[in-house]
PDB file of C-alpha atoms in Angstrom:
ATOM      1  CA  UNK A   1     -25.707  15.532 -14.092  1.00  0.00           C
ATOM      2  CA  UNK A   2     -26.638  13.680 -11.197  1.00  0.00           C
ATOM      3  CA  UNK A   3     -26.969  16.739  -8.801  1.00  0.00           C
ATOM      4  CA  UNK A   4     -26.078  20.637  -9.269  1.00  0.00           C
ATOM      5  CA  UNK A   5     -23.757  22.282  -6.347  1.00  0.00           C
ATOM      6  CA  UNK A   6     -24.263  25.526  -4.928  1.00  0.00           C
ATOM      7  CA  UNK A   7     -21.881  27.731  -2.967  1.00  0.00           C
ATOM      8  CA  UNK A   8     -21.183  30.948  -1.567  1.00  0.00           C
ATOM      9  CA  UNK A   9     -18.893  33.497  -3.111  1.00  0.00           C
ATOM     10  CA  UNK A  10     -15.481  32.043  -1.562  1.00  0.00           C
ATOM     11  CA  UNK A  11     -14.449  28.990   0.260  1.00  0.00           C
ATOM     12  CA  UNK A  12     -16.402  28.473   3.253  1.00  0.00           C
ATOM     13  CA  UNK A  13     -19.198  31.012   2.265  1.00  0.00           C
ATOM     14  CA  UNK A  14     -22.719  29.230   2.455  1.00  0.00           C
ATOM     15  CA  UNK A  15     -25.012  30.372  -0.655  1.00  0.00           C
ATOM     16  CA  UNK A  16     -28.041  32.993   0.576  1.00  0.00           C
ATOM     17  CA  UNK A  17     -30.616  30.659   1.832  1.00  0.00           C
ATOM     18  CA  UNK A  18     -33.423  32.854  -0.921  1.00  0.00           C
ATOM     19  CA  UNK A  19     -31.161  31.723  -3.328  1.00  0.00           C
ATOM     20  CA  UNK A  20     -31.340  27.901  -2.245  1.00  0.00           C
ATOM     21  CA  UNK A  21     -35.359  28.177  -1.793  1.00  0.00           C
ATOM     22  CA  UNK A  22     -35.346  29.607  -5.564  1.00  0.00           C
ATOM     23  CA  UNK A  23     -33.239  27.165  -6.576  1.00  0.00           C
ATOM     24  CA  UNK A  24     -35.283  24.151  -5.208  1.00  0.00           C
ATOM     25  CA  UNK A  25     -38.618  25.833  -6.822  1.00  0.00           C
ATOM     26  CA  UNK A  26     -36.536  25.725 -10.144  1.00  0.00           C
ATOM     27  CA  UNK A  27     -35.724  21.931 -10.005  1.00  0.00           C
ATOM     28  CA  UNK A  28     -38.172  20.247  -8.083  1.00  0.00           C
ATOM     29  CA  UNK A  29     -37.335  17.255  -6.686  1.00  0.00           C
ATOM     30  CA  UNK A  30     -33.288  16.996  -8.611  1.00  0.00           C
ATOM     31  CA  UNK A  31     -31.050  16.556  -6.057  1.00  0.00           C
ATOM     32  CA  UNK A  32     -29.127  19.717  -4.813  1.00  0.00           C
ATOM     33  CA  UNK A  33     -25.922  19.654  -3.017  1.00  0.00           C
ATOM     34  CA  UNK A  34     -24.700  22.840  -0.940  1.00  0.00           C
ATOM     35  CA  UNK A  35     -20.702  23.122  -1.948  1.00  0.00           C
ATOM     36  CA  UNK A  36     -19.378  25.721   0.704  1.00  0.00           C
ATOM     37  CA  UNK A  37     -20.113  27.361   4.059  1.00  0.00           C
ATOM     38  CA  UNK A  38     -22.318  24.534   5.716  1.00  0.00           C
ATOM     39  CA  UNK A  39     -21.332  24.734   9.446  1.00  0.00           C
ATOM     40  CA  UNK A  40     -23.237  23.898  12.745  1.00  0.00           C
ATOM     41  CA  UNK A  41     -25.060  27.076  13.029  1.00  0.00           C
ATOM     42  CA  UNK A  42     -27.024  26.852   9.098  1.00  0.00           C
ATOM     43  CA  UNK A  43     -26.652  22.959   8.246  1.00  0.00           C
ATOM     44  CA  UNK A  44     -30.633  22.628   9.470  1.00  0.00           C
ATOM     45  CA  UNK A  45     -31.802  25.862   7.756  1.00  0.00           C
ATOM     46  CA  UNK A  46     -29.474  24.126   4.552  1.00  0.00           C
ATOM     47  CA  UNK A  47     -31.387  20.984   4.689  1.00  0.00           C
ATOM     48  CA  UNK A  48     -34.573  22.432   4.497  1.00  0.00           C
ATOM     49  CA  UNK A  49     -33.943  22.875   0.924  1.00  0.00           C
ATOM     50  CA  UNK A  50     -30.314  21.092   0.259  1.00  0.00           C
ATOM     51  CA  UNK A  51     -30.009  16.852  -0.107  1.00  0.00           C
ATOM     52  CA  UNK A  52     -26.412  17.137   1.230  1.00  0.00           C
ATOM     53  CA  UNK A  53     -23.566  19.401   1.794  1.00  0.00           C
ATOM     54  CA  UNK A  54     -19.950  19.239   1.133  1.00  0.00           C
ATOM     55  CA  UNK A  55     -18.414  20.071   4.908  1.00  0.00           C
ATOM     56  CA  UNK A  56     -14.591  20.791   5.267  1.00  0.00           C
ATOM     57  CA  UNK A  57     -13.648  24.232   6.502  1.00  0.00           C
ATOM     58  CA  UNK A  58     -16.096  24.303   8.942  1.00  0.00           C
ATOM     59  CA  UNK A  59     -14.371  20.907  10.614  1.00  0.00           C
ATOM     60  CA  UNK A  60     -11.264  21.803  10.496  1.00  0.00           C
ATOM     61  CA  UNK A  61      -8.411  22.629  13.477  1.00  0.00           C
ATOM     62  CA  UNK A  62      -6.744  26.307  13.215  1.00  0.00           C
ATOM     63  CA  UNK A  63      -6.847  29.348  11.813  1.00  0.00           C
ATOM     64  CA  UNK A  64      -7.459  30.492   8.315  1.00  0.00           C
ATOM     65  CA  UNK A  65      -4.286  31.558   5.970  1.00  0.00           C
ATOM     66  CA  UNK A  66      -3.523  35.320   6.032  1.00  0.00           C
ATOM     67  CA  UNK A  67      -5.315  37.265   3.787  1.00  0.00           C
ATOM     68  CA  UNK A  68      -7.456  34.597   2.836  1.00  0.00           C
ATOM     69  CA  UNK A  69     -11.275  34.333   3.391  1.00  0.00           C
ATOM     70  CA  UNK A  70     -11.791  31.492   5.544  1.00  0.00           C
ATOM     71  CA  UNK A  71      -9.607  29.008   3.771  1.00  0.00           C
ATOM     72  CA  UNK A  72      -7.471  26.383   5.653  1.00  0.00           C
ATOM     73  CA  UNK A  73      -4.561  24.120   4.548  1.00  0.00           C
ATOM     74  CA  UNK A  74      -4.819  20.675   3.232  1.00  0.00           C
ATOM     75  CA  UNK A  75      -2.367  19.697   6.494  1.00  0.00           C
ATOM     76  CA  UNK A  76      -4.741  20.948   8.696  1.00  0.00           C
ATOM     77  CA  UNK A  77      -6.971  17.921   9.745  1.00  0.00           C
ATOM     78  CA  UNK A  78     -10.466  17.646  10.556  1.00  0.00           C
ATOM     79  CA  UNK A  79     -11.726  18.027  14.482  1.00  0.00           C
ATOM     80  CA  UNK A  80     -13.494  15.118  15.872  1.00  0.00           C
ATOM     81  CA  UNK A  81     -15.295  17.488  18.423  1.00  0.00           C
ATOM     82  CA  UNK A  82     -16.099  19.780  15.469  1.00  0.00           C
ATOM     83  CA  UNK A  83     -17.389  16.980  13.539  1.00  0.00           C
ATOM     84  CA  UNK A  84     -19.441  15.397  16.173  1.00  0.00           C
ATOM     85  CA  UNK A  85     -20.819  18.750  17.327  1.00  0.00           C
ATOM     86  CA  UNK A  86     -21.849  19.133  13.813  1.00  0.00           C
ATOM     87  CA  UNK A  87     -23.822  15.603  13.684  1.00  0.00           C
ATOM     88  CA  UNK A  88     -25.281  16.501  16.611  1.00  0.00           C
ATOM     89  CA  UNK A  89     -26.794  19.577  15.494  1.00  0.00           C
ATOM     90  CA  UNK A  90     -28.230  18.765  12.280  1.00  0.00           C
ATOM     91  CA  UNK A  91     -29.670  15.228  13.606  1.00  0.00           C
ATOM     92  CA  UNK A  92     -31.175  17.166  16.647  1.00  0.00           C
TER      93      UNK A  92
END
């Protein structure tokens, strides 16, 4: 493997941050990828102990599908405001 991903317990949950710290003790310096649930409000507190995440939900336009947790549709396309906002954040 060239990296292990981590993720919440659904689509667009972000894995317990004590969990991530653990996780980074456990590997060292192997590259660690955060799968689900990175959005403008954790993606700094991510990096602290993630390489990268995987960012889609967060970006998107609209709402989530009924009785769904926080999943959108393929058709719904990614926000440029929501994706610069993002940038912004986690290269402040």
């Amino acid at each position: 493997s060239d990296g292990l991903i981590i993720t919440g317990q659904w689509t667009g949950d972000a894995p317990q941050m004590q969990e991530l710290s653990d996780l980074r003790k456990h590997v060292g310096a192997f590259p660690i990828f955060v799968g689900s649930g990175a959005n403008k409000t954790n993606i700094r507190d991510i990096c602290q102990f993630a390489n990268g995440a995987i960012v889609s939900t967060a970006l998107k336009n609209g709402n989530t599908h009924t009785h769904k947790v926080n999943v959108k549709s393929y058709s719904q396309r990614i926000s440029k405001s929501k994706a610069k906002t993002f940038v912004e954040t986690l290269c402040a």
